[in-house]
mmCIF file of C-alpha atoms in Angstrom:
data_model
loop_
_atom_site.group_PDB
_atom_site.id
_atom_site.type_symbol
_atom_site.label_atom_id
_atom_site.label_comp_id
_atom_site.label_asym_id
_atom_site.label_seq_id
_atom_site.Cartn_x
_atom_site.Cartn_y
_atom_site.Cartn_z
ATOM 1 C CA MET A 11 -33.192 -62.305 71.947
ATOM 2 C CA THR A 12 -33.948 -64.733 69.000
ATOM 3 C CA GLN A 13 -32.243 -64.871 65.645
ATOM 4 C CA PRO A 14 -34.566 -63.890 62.788
ATOM 5 C CA THR A 15 -35.415 -67.033 60.685
ATOM 6 C CA PRO A 16 -33.694 -66.889 57.302
ATOM 7 C CA PRO A 17 -36.206 -66.804 54.418
ATOM 8 C CA VAL A 18 -37.117 -70.023 52.914
ATOM 9 C CA PRO A 19 -35.531 -70.543 49.671
ATOM 10 C CA ASP A 20 -37.815 -70.733 46.561
ATOM 11 C CA ARG A 21 -38.723 -73.765 45.191
ATOM 12 C CA LEU A 22 -37.932 -73.642 41.308
ATOM 13 C CA GLY A 23 -41.391 -72.885 39.886
ATOM 14 C CA PRO A 24 -41.907 -69.484 41.836
ATOM 15 C CA LEU A 25 -38.264 -68.555 41.175
ATOM 16 C CA LEU A 26 -38.556 -69.055 37.488
ATOM 17 C CA ALA A 27 -41.717 -67.285 37.332
ATOM 18 C CA ARG A 28 -40.212 -64.331 39.466
ATOM 19 C CA LEU A 29 -37.038 -64.303 37.141
ATOM 20 C CA ARG A 30 -39.173 -64.376 34.009
ATOM 21 C CA GLN A 31 -41.682 -61.635 35.208
ATOM 22 C CA ALA A 32 -38.635 -59.448 36.540
ATOM 23 C CA ARG A 33 -37.125 -59.438 32.826
ATOM 24 C CA GLY A 34 -40.562 -58.543 31.433
ATOM 25 C CA ARG A 35 -40.835 -61.795 29.245
ATOM 26 C CA SER A 36 -43.695 -63.848 28.714
ATOM 27 C CA GLN A 37 -43.841 -67.726 28.885
ATOM 28 C CA GLN A 38 -44.067 -67.877 25.062
ATOM 29 C CA ARG A 39 -40.915 -65.551 24.672
ATOM 30 C CA LEU A 40 -38.924 -67.165 27.280
ATOM 31 C CA ALA A 41 -39.694 -70.683 25.509
ATOM 32 C CA ALA A 42 -38.925 -69.124 22.135
ATOM 33 C CA GLU A 43 -35.566 -68.049 23.664
ATOM 34 C CA LEU A 44 -34.780 -71.390 25.166
ATOM 35 C CA CYS A 45 -35.542 -72.910 21.630
ATOM 36 C CA ALA A 46 -33.345 -70.634 20.012
ATOM 37 C CA ALA A 47 -30.290 -70.787 22.578
ATOM 38 C CA SER A 48 -30.555 -74.780 22.859
ATOM 39 C CA GLY A 49 -31.249 -75.514 19.204
ATOM 40 C CA VAL A 50 -34.043 -77.618 20.379
ATOM 41 C CA PRO A 51 -37.421 -76.423 18.628
ATOM 42 C CA THR A 52 -39.986 -78.537 20.684
ATOM 43 C CA LEU A 53 -40.059 -76.452 23.800
ATOM 44 C CA SER A 54 -43.446 -74.725 24.220
ATOM 45 C CA ARG A 55 -44.905 -72.081 26.636
ATOM 46 C CA HIS A 56 -46.884 -75.096 28.066
ATOM 47 C CA GLU A 57 -43.774 -76.631 29.339
ATOM 48 C CA VAL A 58 -42.720 -73.396 30.711
ATOM 49 C CA SER A 59 -46.094 -73.269 32.484
ATOM 50 C CA ARG A 60 -45.722 -76.726 33.824
ATOM 51 C CA TRP A 61 -42.284 -75.915 35.375
ATOM 52 C CA GLU A 62 -43.544 -72.652 37.024
ATOM 53 C CA ARG A 63 -46.640 -74.529 38.417
ATOM 54 C CA GLN A 64 -44.359 -77.339 39.758
ATOM 55 C CA ARG A 65 -46.250 -79.977 37.640
ATOM 56 C CA ARG A 66 -42.799 -80.940 36.260
ATOM 57 C CA VAL A 67 -39.169 -80.154 37.092
ATOM 58 C CA PRO A 68 -36.692 -79.399 34.261
ATOM 59 C CA GLY A 69 -33.620 -81.782 34.241
ATOM 60 C CA GLY A 70 -30.045 -80.707 33.765
ATOM 61 C CA PHE A 71 -30.042 -79.916 30.128
ATOM 62 C CA TRP A 72 -32.866 -77.317 30.518
ATOM 63 C CA LEU A 73 -31.635 -75.787 33.844
ATOM 64 C CA GLY A 74 -28.442 -74.932 31.963
ATOM 65 C CA TRP A 75 -30.179 -73.168 29.238
ATOM 66 C CA LEU A 76 -32.598 -71.490 31.626
ATOM 67 C CA ALA A 77 -29.374 -70.175 33.636
ATOM 68 C CA VAL A 78 -28.129 -68.633 30.290
ATOM 69 C CA VAL A 79 -31.361 -67.375 29.075
ATOM 70 C CA LEU A 80 -32.249 -65.709 32.509
ATOM 71 C CA ALA A 81 -28.658 -64.704 33.294
ATOM 72 C CA VAL A 82 -28.396 -66.350 36.613
ATOM 73 C CA PRO A 83 -26.064 -68.935 38.219
ATOM 74 C CA VAL A 84 -27.006 -72.455 37.232
ATOM 75 C CA GLU A 85 -26.210 -73.369 40.647
ATOM 76 C CA LEU A 86 -29.250 -71.454 42.084
ATOM 77 C CA LEU A 87 -31.447 -73.215 39.556
ATOM 78 C CA ALA A 88 -30.086 -76.523 40.380
ATOM 79 C CA GLU A 89 -30.479 -75.979 44.333
ATOM 80 C CA ALA A 90 -34.158 -74.713 43.776
ATOM 81 C CA ALA A 91 -34.766 -77.773 41.579
ATOM 82 C CA GLY A 92 -33.434 -80.025 44.251
ATOM 83 C CA ARG A 93 -35.977 -78.484 46.643
ATOM 84 C CA SER A 94 -38.660 -78.962 44.053
ATOM 85 C CA ARG A 95 -38.134 -82.602 43.437
ATOM 86 C CA PRO A 96 -40.571 -84.832 45.304
ATOM 87 C CA THR A 97 -39.129 -86.870 48.341
ATOM 88 C CA HIS A 98 -40.063 -90.424 48.951
ATOM 89 C CA ARG A 99 -41.139 -90.984 52.693
ATOM 90 C CA ALA A 100 -40.825 -94.698 53.579
ATOM 91 C CA THR A 101 -41.938 -94.236 56.971
ATOM 92 C CA THR A 102 -45.415 -92.652 56.095
ATOM 93 C CA PRO A 103 -47.846 -95.068 54.574
ATOM 94 C CA THR A 104 -49.745 -93.551 51.644
ATOM 95 C CA HIS A 105 -52.631 -96.097 51.758
ATOM 96 C CA ARG A 106 -55.036 -97.220 54.308
ATOM 97 C CA ALA A 107 -53.873 -100.489 56.121
ATOM 98 C CA THR A 108 -57.550 -101.837 55.774
ATOM 99 C CA PRO A 109 -59.204 -101.281 52.358
ATOM 100 C CA THR A 110 -62.853 -99.848 52.419
ATOM 101 C CA HIS A 111 -63.692 -101.568 49.300
ATOM 102 C CA GLN A 112 -62.547 -104.270 47.121
ATOM 103 C CA ALA A 113 -60.951 -103.285 43.790
ATOM 104 C CA THR A 114 -62.696 -104.543 40.736
ATOM 105 C CA PRO A 115 -60.607 -105.441 37.544
ATOM 106 C CA THR A 116 -61.470 -102.729 34.831
ATOM 107 C CA ARG A 117 -60.502 -105.047 32.127
ATOM 108 C CA ARG A 118 -61.538 -108.719 31.612
ATOM 109 C CA ALA A 119 -59.345 -111.179 29.981
ATOM 110 C CA THR A 120 -60.623 -112.071 26.562
ATOM 111 C CA PRO A 121 -60.787 -115.858 25.749
ATOM 112 C CA THR A 122 -58.418 -116.803 23.150
ATOM 113 C CA ARG A 123 -59.993 -118.134 19.855
ATOM 114 C CA PRO A 124 -59.340 -121.691 18.983
ATOM 115 C CA ALA A 125 -57.124 -122.252 15.917
ATOM 116 C CA PRO A 126 -59.102 -122.820 12.826
ATOM 117 C CA PRO A 127 -59.376 -126.645 11.808
ATOM 118 C CA ARG A 128 -56.695 -128.038 9.408
ATOM 119 C CA ALA A 129 -57.450 -130.535 6.574
ATOM 120 C CA ALA A 130 -56.451 -133.995 7.498
ATOM 121 C CA GLY A 131 -52.680 -134.588 6.976
ATOM 122 C CA THR A 132 -51.466 -130.888 6.832
ATOM 123 C CA THR A 133 -49.261 -129.247 9.605
ATOM 124 C CA ALA A 134 -48.485 -125.702 10.085
ATOM 125 C CA PRO A 135 -45.689 -124.304 7.931
ATOM 126 C CA PRO A 136 -42.393 -124.235 9.554
ATOM 127 C CA ARG A 137 -41.205 -120.871 10.926
ATOM 128 C CA ALA A 138 -37.810 -119.570 9.830
ATOM 129 C CA ALA A 139 -35.015 -118.965 12.335
ATOM 130 C CA GLY A 140 -34.951 -115.547 14.018
ATOM 131 C CA GLY A 141 -38.727 -114.912 14.553
ATOM 132 C CA THR A 142 -39.711 -114.048 10.838
ATOM 133 C CA SER A 143 -42.283 -115.725 9.250
ATOM 134 C CA ALA A 144 -41.430 -118.521 6.675
ATOM 135 C CA PRO A 145 -42.319 -117.781 2.994
ATOM 136 C CA ALA A 146 -45.883 -118.861 1.899
ATOM 137 C CA PRO A 147 -46.420 -122.582 0.980
ATOM 138 C CA ALA A 148 -46.634 -123.288 -2.963
ATOM 139 C CA GLY A 149 -50.424 -124.254 -2.547
ATOM 140 C CA GLY A 150 -51.172 -120.394 -1.876
ATOM 141 C CA THR A 151 -52.974 -121.105 1.514
ATOM 142 C CA THR A 152 -51.633 -119.664 4.845
ATOM 143 C CA ALA A 153 -52.537 -120.714 8.418
ATOM 144 C CA ARG A 154 -55.496 -118.330 8.118
ATOM 145 C CA GLY A 155 -56.800 -119.866 4.930
ATOM 146 C CA PRO A 156 -56.589 -119.304 1.392
ATOM 147 C CA ARG A 157 -54.878 -116.070 0.214
ATOM 148 C CA ARG A 158 -56.433 -113.572 -2.049
ATOM 149 C CA ARG A 159 -54.594 -112.011 -4.959
ATOM 150 C CA GLY A 160 -56.513 -109.523 -7.186
ATOM 151 C CA GLY A 161 -59.861 -110.202 -5.736
ATOM 152 C CA ARG A 162 -59.787 -113.856 -6.343
ATOM 153 C CA LEU A 163 -58.684 -116.922 -4.148
ATOM 154 C CA SER A 164 -55.136 -118.028 -4.930
ATOM 155 C CA HIS A 165 -56.243 -121.356 -6.115
ATOM 156 C CA GLY A 166 -58.104 -119.717 -9.068
ATOM 157 C CA VAL A 167 -61.908 -120.097 -7.859
ATOM 158 C CA PRO A 168 -63.386 -116.658 -8.732
ATOM 159 C CA ARG A 169 -65.461 -115.082 -5.953
ATOM 160 C CA ALA A 170 -69.371 -114.768 -6.624
ATOM 161 C CA ALA A 171 -69.021 -111.173 -7.160
ATOM 162 C CA ASP A 172 -66.184 -111.701 -9.654
ATOM 163 C CA ALA A 173 -68.273 -114.140 -11.716
ATOM 164 C CA ALA A 174 -69.208 -113.003 -15.416
ATOM 165 C CA PRO A 175 -72.924 -112.082 -15.622
ATOM 166 C CA PRO A 176 -74.997 -114.639 -17.638
ATOM 167 C CA THR A 177 -75.491 -113.969 -21.245
ATOM 168 C CA ALA A 178 -78.756 -114.005 -22.721
ATOM 169 C CA THR A 179 -79.364 -117.014 -25.265
ATOM 170 C CA ARG A 180 -81.991 -117.148 -27.813
#
């Protein structure tokens, strides 16, 4: 006579759903109780749903609080979580040996813009140590050109829009 096979232990998702439903709690209520017990206000019913659907596996922190709130031994949840985590199989290839098509890049490299021309005899301002930028030169220009202050160029030449309207003379 053959021995009956022991039942396959649950993975964490179905186990959590069964424990929650046996206690008459919704995912929202379980999330609220976990937040209150742990002091972490950011757990939502969506995360509980992800755990139950095996989209994510809670870490040790949440496993401990789940055990407290659901009144079950933490070892039960930890063993189920171990069965739920994906295993990496190095012996089975996950891709085809010969590709059926060539991959095309989704982004093209953008060409770099050349630096703007500098006036003869000028050099770039030295950079300060530590990667911070150096203070602006006294002339009011930067590597990108003249600096604007209050709608005017820093060297005092007003913009065309800032020019005073012509006065009528008789």
